[in-house]
Short mmCIF file of C-alpha atoms in Angstrom, two decimals:
data_model
loop_
_atom_site.label_atom_id
_atom_site.label_comp_id
_atom_site.label_asym_id
_atom_site.label_seq_id
_atom_site.Cartn_x
_atom_site.Cartn_y
_atom_site.Cartn_z
CA UNK A 1210 -16.80 -35.30 -13.06
CA UNK A 1211 -13.15 -34.62 -12.37
CA UNK A 1212 -13.24 -31.03 -13.64
CA UNK A 1213 -15.91 -29.74 -11.19
CA UNK A 1214 -14.15 -31.48 -8.30
CA UNK A 1215 -10.82 -29.99 -9.34
CA UNK A 1216 -12.35 -26.53 -9.68
CA UNK A 1217 -13.96 -26.81 -6.25
CA UNK A 1218 -10.66 -27.81 -4.65
CA UNK A 1219 -8.84 -24.95 -6.36
CA UNK A 1220 -11.51 -22.45 -5.35
CA UNK A 1221 -11.34 -23.65 -1.75
CA UNK A 1222 -7.54 -23.39 -1.72
CA UNK A 1223 -7.71 -19.92 -3.22
CA UNK A 1224 -10.19 -18.71 -0.58
CA UNK A 1225 -8.05 -20.26 2.17
CA UNK A 1226 -5.00 -18.39 0.86
CA UNK A 1227 -6.86 -15.08 0.97
CA UNK A 1228 -8.20 -15.78 4.48
CA UNK A 1229 -4.67 -16.65 5.63
CA UNK A 1230 -3.35 -13.37 4.22
CA UNK A 1231 -6.04 -11.42 6.09
CA UNK A 1232 -5.41 -13.30 9.35
CA UNK A 1233 -1.61 -13.17 9.19
CA UNK A 1234 -1.20 -9.68 10.75
CA UNK A 1235 -3.29 -10.77 13.75
CA UNK A 1236 -1.14 -13.85 14.23
CA UNK A 1237 2.15 -11.94 13.93
CA UNK A 1238 1.47 -8.61 15.61
CA UNK A 1239 -1.69 -9.07 17.67
CA UNK A 1240 -4.11 -6.23 18.29
CA UNK A 1241 -2.84 -4.87 21.62
CA UNK A 1242 -1.62 -1.63 20.07
CA UNK A 1243 -5.11 -0.48 19.03
CA UNK A 1244 -6.64 0.41 22.41
CA UNK A 1245 -3.64 2.39 23.74
CA UNK A 1246 -3.54 4.34 20.48
CA UNK A 1247 -7.22 5.21 20.76
CA UNK A 1248 -6.90 6.11 24.45
CA UNK A 1249 -4.06 8.52 23.69
CA UNK A 1250 -6.57 10.85 22.01
CA UNK A 1251 -9.79 9.94 23.81
CA UNK A 1252 -10.28 13.54 25.02
CA UNK A 1253 -9.86 14.99 21.52
CA UNK A 1254 -12.91 14.07 19.43
CA UNK A 1255 -11.49 15.25 16.12
CA UNK A 1256 -8.14 13.53 16.49
CA UNK A 1257 -9.79 10.38 17.82
CA UNK A 1258 -12.12 10.27 14.82
CA UNK A 1259 -9.21 10.60 12.39
CA UNK A 1260 -7.27 7.86 14.18
CA UNK A 1261 -10.30 5.60 14.09
CA UNK A 1262 -10.80 6.19 10.37
CA UNK A 1263 -7.13 5.45 9.70
CA UNK A 1264 -7.27 2.24 11.73
CA UNK A 1265 -10.41 1.02 10.00
CA UNK A 1266 -8.93 1.89 6.60
CA UNK A 1267 -5.91 -0.29 7.41
CA UNK A 1268 -8.02 -3.20 8.62
CA UNK A 1269 -7.20 -5.36 5.60
CA UNK A 1270 -3.43 -5.19 6.21
CA UNK A 1271 -3.23 -4.55 9.97
CA UNK A 1272 -4.65 -6.35 13.02
CA UNK A 1273 -7.46 -3.91 13.74
CA UNK A 1274 -10.62 -5.04 15.60
CA UNK A 1275 -13.12 -2.83 13.79
CA UNK A 1276 -15.91 -3.45 16.31
CA UNK A 1277 -13.75 -2.19 19.17
CA UNK A 1278 -12.64 0.86 17.19
CA UNK A 1279 -16.18 1.94 16.29
CA UNK A 1280 -17.54 1.38 19.79
CA UNK A 1281 -14.66 3.22 21.43
CA UNK A 1282 -15.07 6.15 19.05
CA UNK A 1283 -18.82 6.33 19.70
CA UNK A 1284 -18.39 6.04 23.47
CA UNK A 1285 -15.80 8.84 23.68
CA UNK A 1286 -16.75 11.17 20.82
CA UNK A 1287 -20.48 10.49 20.54
CA UNK A 1288 -22.77 8.37 18.43
CA UNK A 1289 -22.63 10.71 15.44
CA UNK A 1290 -18.83 10.53 15.37
CA UNK A 1291 -19.05 6.75 15.67
CA UNK A 1292 -21.49 6.48 12.78
CA UNK A 1293 -19.76 8.97 10.48
CA UNK A 1294 -16.21 7.94 11.37
CA UNK A 1295 -17.11 4.26 11.35
CA UNK A 1296 -18.77 4.48 7.94
CA UNK A 1297 -15.88 6.49 6.48
CA UNK A 1298 -13.28 4.13 7.94
CA UNK A 1299 -15.05 0.96 6.85
CA UNK A 1300 -15.54 2.37 3.35
CA UNK A 1301 -11.87 3.36 3.14
CA UNK A 1302 -11.07 -0.19 4.27
CA UNK A 1303 -13.15 -1.51 1.37
CA UNK A 1304 -11.06 0.54 -1.06
CA UNK A 1305 -7.85 -0.75 0.53
CA UNK A 1306 -9.06 -4.35 0.38
CA UNK A 1307 -10.20 -3.93 -3.22
CA UNK A 1308 -6.81 -2.51 -4.17
CA UNK A 1309 -5.07 -5.51 -2.58
CA UNK A 1310 -7.44 -7.81 -4.40
CA UNK A 1311 -6.85 -6.14 -7.74
CA UNK A 1312 -3.10 -5.44 -7.50
CA UNK A 1313 -1.85 -8.47 -5.56
CA UNK A 1314 -4.33 -11.32 -5.24
CA UNK A 1315 -5.64 -10.79 -8.75
CA UNK A 1316 -2.20 -11.63 -10.11
CA UNK A 1317 -2.18 -15.09 -8.53
CA UNK A 1318 -5.82 -15.88 -9.34
CA UNK A 1319 -4.96 -17.22 -12.83
CA UNK A 1320 -2.73 -19.81 -11.15
CA UNK A 1321 -5.84 -21.27 -9.54
CA UNK A 1322 -8.39 -20.71 -12.32
CA UNK A 1323 -8.23 -20.74 -16.13
CA UNK A 1324 -9.53 -17.60 -17.83
CA UNK A 1325 -12.94 -19.13 -18.57
CA UNK A 1326 -13.44 -20.24 -14.97
CA UNK A 1327 -12.32 -16.85 -13.66
CA UNK A 1328 -14.82 -15.15 -15.96
CA UNK A 1329 -17.57 -17.48 -14.70
CA UNK A 1330 -16.64 -16.68 -11.11
CA UNK A 1331 -16.75 -12.95 -11.86
CA UNK A 1332 -20.18 -13.28 -13.52
CA UNK A 1333 -21.57 -15.22 -10.55
CA UNK A 1334 -20.27 -12.60 -8.14
CA UNK A 1335 -21.70 -9.78 -10.25
CA UNK A 1336 -25.18 -11.32 -10.11
CA UNK A 1337 -25.34 -11.31 -6.31
CA UNK A 1338 -22.61 -8.86 -5.45
CA UNK A 1339 -24.67 -6.55 -3.24
CA UNK A 1340 -26.17 -9.39 -1.24
CA UNK A 1341 -22.92 -11.32 -0.94
CA UNK A 1342 -20.84 -8.40 0.29
CA UNK A 1343 -23.63 -7.05 2.51
CA UNK A 1344 -24.07 -10.40 4.26
CA UNK A 1345 -20.40 -10.57 5.18
CA UNK A 1346 -19.79 -6.95 6.25
CA UNK A 1347 -20.35 -7.71 9.94
CA UNK A 1348 -18.28 -10.91 9.94
CA UNK A 1349 -14.63 -10.50 11.03
CA UNK A 1350 -12.06 -11.58 8.43
CA UNK A 1351 -14.75 -12.50 5.89
CA UNK A 1352 -15.67 -8.83 5.46
CA UNK A 1353 -12.21 -8.17 4.02
CA UNK A 1354 -11.88 -11.56 2.33
CA UNK A 1355 -15.03 -11.21 0.23
CA UNK A 1356 -14.02 -7.76 -1.00
CA UNK A 1357 -10.53 -8.99 -1.90
CA UNK A 1358 -11.98 -11.99 -3.74
CA UNK A 1359 -14.44 -9.84 -5.68
CA UNK A 1360 -11.73 -7.42 -6.77
CA UNK A 1361 -9.34 -10.26 -7.61
CA UNK A 1362 -12.01 -11.80 -9.82
CA UNK A 1363 -12.26 -8.54 -11.76
CA UNK A 1364 -15.36 -6.91 -10.29
CA UNK A 1365 -14.98 -3.11 -10.69
CA UNK A 1366 -13.78 -1.38 -7.53
CA UNK A 1367 -16.35 1.39 -7.98
CA UNK A 1368 -19.18 -1.15 -7.85
CA UNK A 1369 -17.71 -2.90 -4.81
CA UNK A 1370 -17.49 0.44 -3.01
CA UNK A 1371 -21.05 1.38 -3.97
CA UNK A 1372 -22.71 -1.84 -2.80
CA UNK A 1373 -20.86 -1.84 0.54
CA UNK A 1374 -21.59 1.79 1.45
CA UNK A 1375 -25.01 1.22 3.03
CA UNK A 1376 -23.97 -2.01 4.83
CA UNK A 1377 -20.97 -0.13 6.25
CA UNK A 1378 -23.28 2.59 7.52
CA UNK A 1379 -25.56 0.02 9.17
CA UNK A 1380 -22.65 -1.79 10.84
CA UNK A 1381 -21.24 1.52 12.13
CA UNK A 1382 -24.70 2.57 13.38
CA UNK A 1383 -25.32 -0.72 15.22
CA UNK A 1384 -22.06 -0.60 17.14
CA UNK A 1385 -22.25 3.14 17.76
CA UNK A 1386 -25.68 2.77 19.36
CA UNK A 1387 -24.52 -0.21 21.42
CA UNK A 1388 -21.43 1.64 22.65
CA UNK A 1389 -23.33 3.72 25.20
CA UNK A 1390 -24.83 0.67 26.84
CA UNK A 1391 -23.35 -2.27 28.71
CA UNK A 1392 -20.73 -4.67 27.39
CA UNK A 1393 -23.41 -7.38 27.34
CA UNK A 1394 -25.53 -5.23 25.03
CA UNK A 1395 -22.54 -4.76 22.73
CA UNK A 1396 -22.02 -8.53 22.62
CA UNK A 1397 -25.70 -9.03 21.82
CA UNK A 1398 -25.50 -6.43 19.04
CA UNK A 1399 -22.50 -8.19 17.55
CA UNK A 1400 -24.18 -11.61 17.77
CA UNK A 1401 -27.39 -10.23 16.27
CA UNK A 1402 -25.56 -8.64 13.33
CA UNK A 1403 -23.65 -11.87 12.77
CA UNK A 1404 -26.76 -14.02 12.96
CA UNK A 1405 -28.66 -11.74 10.59
CA UNK A 1406 -25.85 -11.93 8.02
CA UNK A 1407 -25.64 -15.70 8.19
CA UNK A 1408 -29.41 -16.07 8.19
CA UNK A 1409 -29.85 -13.92 5.10
CA UNK A 1410 -27.07 -15.75 3.30
CA UNK A 1411 -28.57 -19.16 4.16
CA UNK A 1412 -32.07 -18.10 3.12
CA UNK A 1413 -30.94 -16.88 -0.28
CA UNK A 1414 -28.82 -20.00 -0.79
CA UNK A 1415 -31.81 -22.22 -0.04
CA UNK A 1416 -34.03 -20.30 -2.44
CA UNK A 1417 -31.38 -20.64 -5.10
CA UNK A 1418 -31.56 -24.43 -4.79
CA UNK A 1419 -35.32 -24.48 -5.35
#
């Protein structure tokens, strides 16, 4: 009985460490620099799109509110730019997060898990990788955390990128469409995306228990 409890504690500590790493830039630097940077090129659709993509790509290591970036891009450069730029930026962010997971976090993972346990964790993630990553793509912090954890566990980066491509497109589309409406509509869109992710995750978890 002690081994499962010990493994659970270690897994929880490991996840908390990754979440802390993702949240640290927000705590240190804040996100006030994002909006002025976007506004500096709001009249230049091409430049604004490139800036938005760069910001979203750096989301795993910089305090970037991805929802704000996508909505601003769509409002100023059009829905198509918001969807294309948002999808490209979010996907680039997945690659950045996966690299961090593989190169940095993956090196400390063996300190929390023995090889056999790490292999079991990787196998469990592989079985439900698409669903797991898709459910968390609209959730701040957890979107990056789950990708980092998957890469740290040894899931191939190519597969992580592939299974997050469509969810990234859907997230970018939701916020790009909401950008042209009121702030209340944007909040509802965010809440709906969040609720759908949590609901799907809970439903699958309940079915797994039966």
